[in-house]
Amino acid sequence: MNKNNHCPLHYTMNLIGNKWKPLLLFHLLEQPLRSGVLQKQTGEISNKMFTQSVRELERDGLIERKVFATVPPKVEYSLSAKGRSLESILRSLDAWGAEHNTL
């Protein structure tokens, strides 16, 4: 990535621009979700891609990870304030897909 590139869209796409990140964020709009539930709701995501995506989203401050000290361990993800600020974008993408999906 070119460090001199100050394009706002480039910044945004670096944060959420892969196949899975917008879906993960979208599923967290309603409520925090346990790790397994979030992965199932996302569909065909592999364990490796799920782990990589949530780690990157957490690193970038879009989601928060809460670990409960239980046996077995329980992990729950929720949107941060920064992640919540993407709500209108995610809902617009969902509405656009509903309108234009011809499958």
Rosetta silent file (secondary structure, phi, psi, omega in degrees, C-alpha in Angstrom):
SEQUENCE: MNKNNHCPLHYTMNLIGNKWKPLLLFHLLEQPLRSGVLQKQTGEISNKMFTQSVRELERDGLIERKVFATVPPKVEYSLSAKGRSLESILRSLDAWGAEHNTL
SCORE:     score description
SCORE:     0.000 S_00000001
   1 L     0.000  136.674  178.435    0.000    0.000    0.000 S_00000001
   2 L   -78.038  115.866 -178.034    1.244    3.456   -0.886 S_00000001
   3 L   -65.202  -19.775 -179.268    1.550    5.382    2.387 S_00000001
   4 L   -87.115   -2.505 -178.908    1.094    8.648    0.470 S_00000001
   5 L   -81.925  112.910 -177.416   -2.347    7.654   -0.804 S_00000001
   6 L  -107.777   21.448  179.769   -4.876    9.726    1.153 S_00000001
   7 L   -68.320  122.412 -179.584   -7.945    8.659   -0.824 S_00000001
   8 H   -59.371  -38.647  179.407  -10.809    8.124    1.660 S_00000001
   9 H   -65.944  -38.624  177.752  -12.294    5.295   -0.429 S_00000001
  10 H   -61.037  -43.375  177.572   -8.920    3.554   -0.527 S_00000001
  11 H   -59.801  -48.461 -178.442   -8.749    3.758    3.279 S_00000001
  12 H   -62.525  -45.135 -178.931  -12.265    2.357    3.655 S_00000001
  13 H   -65.523  -31.110  175.135  -11.684   -0.477    1.185 S_00000001
  14 H   -65.754  -30.742  179.744   -8.509   -1.455    3.026 S_00000001
  15 H   -80.182  -42.743 -172.336  -10.589   -1.861    6.192 S_00000001
  16 H  -123.353    7.310 -169.812  -13.634   -3.690    4.820 S_00000001
  17 L   -88.202   52.007  165.621  -12.787   -4.583    1.231 S_00000001
  18 L  -129.772  179.532 -174.538  -12.748   -8.340    1.141 S_00000001
  19 L   -63.476  -34.293 -168.415  -15.502  -10.868    0.615 S_00000001
  20 L   -98.924  -32.394 -173.078  -16.126  -11.602    4.290 S_00000001
  21 H   -59.066  -46.472  178.252  -15.606   -8.465    6.362 S_00000001
  22 H   -61.421  -35.695  178.318  -18.784   -6.618    5.276 S_00000001
  23 H   -66.394  -43.620  178.153  -20.815   -9.772    5.952 S_00000001
  24 H   -61.140  -45.713  178.910  -19.325  -10.188    9.414 S_00000001
  25 H   -62.727  -42.791 -178.705  -20.003   -6.549   10.224 S_00000001
  26 H   -60.060  -42.378 -178.581  -23.550   -6.749    8.839 S_00000001
  27 H   -70.455  -16.614  177.660  -24.415   -9.734   11.036 S_00000001
  28 L   -92.229   -1.056 -178.634  -23.234   -7.833   14.109 S_00000001
  29 L   -62.416  -38.234 -174.935  -25.553   -4.862   13.470 S_00000001
  30 L   -80.838  -38.729 -175.250  -28.426   -6.297   15.518 S_00000001
  31 L  -167.940  159.843  171.942  -26.567   -7.760   18.477 S_00000001
  32 L   -62.878  147.808 -178.880  -23.284   -9.212   19.705 S_00000001
  33 E  -132.149  145.835  173.418  -22.795  -12.800   18.563 S_00000001
  34 E   -67.003  153.933 -175.719  -20.811  -15.755   19.778 S_00000001
  35 H   -52.661  -50.755 -177.682  -17.964  -16.765   17.532 S_00000001
  36 H   -63.962  -38.810  179.523  -19.594  -19.971   16.235 S_00000001
  37 H   -66.755  -44.447  179.443  -22.938  -18.286   15.537 S_00000001
  38 H   -61.098  -43.644  179.557  -21.265  -15.444   13.659 S_00000001
  39 H   -63.519  -42.117  178.436  -19.257  -17.883   11.560 S_00000001
  40 H   -64.052  -41.836 -178.511  -22.385  -19.920   10.693 S_00000001
  41 H   -66.837  -24.380 -178.218  -24.379  -16.836    9.741 S_00000001
  42 H   -77.882  -18.321  174.866  -21.623  -15.739    7.395 S_00000001
  43 L   101.689 -126.502 -170.748  -22.018  -18.848    5.285 S_00000001
  44 L   -83.691   19.677 -178.404  -19.213  -20.666    3.524 S_00000001
  45 L   -69.290  134.671  177.883  -16.336  -18.934    5.326 S_00000001
  46 L   -76.913  161.985  177.490  -13.486  -21.252    6.318 S_00000001
  47 H   -58.036  -42.223 -178.558  -12.132  -21.325    9.864 S_00000001
  48 H   -62.615  -47.328 -179.132   -8.890  -19.747    8.625 S_00000001
  49 H   -68.203  -37.067  177.292  -10.630  -16.865    6.833 S_00000001
  50 H   -60.623  -51.605 -178.873  -13.010  -16.303    9.744 S_00000001
  51 H   -60.613  -45.854  179.785  -10.153  -16.061   12.221 S_00000001
  52 H   -61.998  -44.038 -177.079   -8.087  -13.835    9.937 S_00000001
  53 H   -66.415  -46.558 -179.098  -11.033  -11.532    9.189 S_00000001
  54 H   -67.725  -33.350  176.853  -12.175  -11.044   12.795 S_00000001
  55 H   -64.951  -42.354  178.975   -8.588  -10.441   13.908 S_00000001
  56 H   -67.366  -41.196  177.921   -8.157   -7.756   11.248 S_00000001
  57 H   -63.230  -38.601  177.317  -11.518   -6.162   12.096 S_00000001
  58 H   -69.020  -44.004  178.475  -10.541   -6.113   15.769 S_00000001
  59 H   -58.803  -37.999 -177.875   -7.068   -4.735   14.991 S_00000001
  60 L   -85.342    2.657  174.007   -8.649   -1.964   12.908 S_00000001
  61 L    78.446   20.516 -179.380  -11.049   -1.059   15.713 S_00000001
  62 L   -93.585  -27.229  176.424  -14.275   -2.086   13.947 S_00000001
  63 E  -131.188  162.361  175.811  -15.260   -4.921   16.267 S_00000001
  64 E  -121.662  144.571 -178.350  -14.619   -5.836   19.879 S_00000001
  65 E  -115.386  126.919  178.796  -13.907   -9.306   21.197 S_00000001
  66 E  -119.433  126.042  179.554  -15.024  -10.330   24.648 S_00000001
  67 E  -105.953  126.150  178.118  -13.784  -13.571   26.190 S_00000001
  68 E   -96.707  134.880 -178.504  -15.819  -15.109   29.005 S_00000001
  69 L   -80.583   73.652  178.332  -13.952  -17.178   31.590 S_00000001
  70 L  -126.753  169.303  174.613  -16.074  -20.294   31.249 S_00000001
  71 L  -119.309  117.337   -5.445  -15.425  -23.905   30.366 S_00000001
  72 L   -71.191  162.182 -179.081  -15.429  -24.205   27.436 S_00000001
  73 L   -59.985  142.233  177.735  -14.325  -20.617   26.718 S_00000001
  74 E  -114.122  129.217  178.451  -16.992  -18.377   25.220 S_00000001
  75 E  -119.111  133.624 -179.612  -16.009  -15.630   22.769 S_00000001
  76 E  -128.601  138.245  178.279  -18.440  -12.930   21.698 S_00000001
  77 E  -111.647  144.287  175.644  -17.994  -10.261   19.029 S_00000001
  78 E  -143.810  161.702  176.695  -19.722   -6.900   18.871 S_00000001
  79 E   -76.416  140.738  170.848  -19.394   -3.739   16.820 S_00000001
  80 L   -82.736  176.603  176.397  -17.306   -0.929   18.219 S_00000001
  81 H   -60.964  -39.461  178.043  -18.463    2.668   17.829 S_00000001
  82 H   -64.329  -42.175  177.510  -16.261    2.899   14.727 S_00000001
  83 H   -66.126  -39.713  178.940  -17.834   -0.280   13.328 S_00000001
  84 H   -61.952  -29.418 -179.999  -21.330    0.960   14.156 S_00000001
  85 L   -67.111  -11.399  176.595  -20.607    4.071   12.062 S_00000001
  86 L   -89.177    0.338 -173.799  -20.640    1.800    8.985 S_00000001
  87 H   -54.663  -48.297 -176.827  -24.278    0.800    9.574 S_00000001
  88 H   -64.030  -35.682  177.845  -25.820    3.019    6.882 S_00000001
  89 H   -65.861  -47.236 -178.967  -23.273    1.802    4.315 S_00000001
  90 H   -64.017  -42.157  178.857  -23.874   -1.860    5.163 S_00000001
  91 H   -67.191  -35.676  176.451  -27.658   -1.466    5.105 S_00000001
  92 H   -65.413  -41.847  176.839  -27.443    0.364    1.763 S_00000001
  93 H   -62.469  -40.319  177.913  -25.375   -2.472    0.294 S_00000001
  94 H   -63.640  -45.234  179.752  -27.943   -4.973    1.591 S_00000001
  95 H   -64.575  -40.989  178.293  -30.839   -2.998    0.088 S_00000001
  96 H   -61.623  -43.621  178.351  -29.024   -2.659   -3.229 S_00000001
  97 H   -62.984  -40.036  178.140  -28.428   -6.417   -3.304 S_00000001
  98 H   -64.518  -36.688 -178.405  -32.085   -7.132   -2.522 S_00000001
  99 H   -74.481  -35.296 -171.290  -33.181   -4.820   -5.335 S_00000001
 100 H  -107.132   -2.730  179.872  -30.757   -6.097   -7.977 S_00000001
 101 L   -72.161  116.788 -178.514  -30.384   -9.795   -7.134 S_00000001
 102 L  -108.305   11.762  179.002  -31.840  -11.708  -10.061 S_00000001
 103 L   -77.110    0.000    0.000  -30.878  -15.206   -8.896 S_00000001
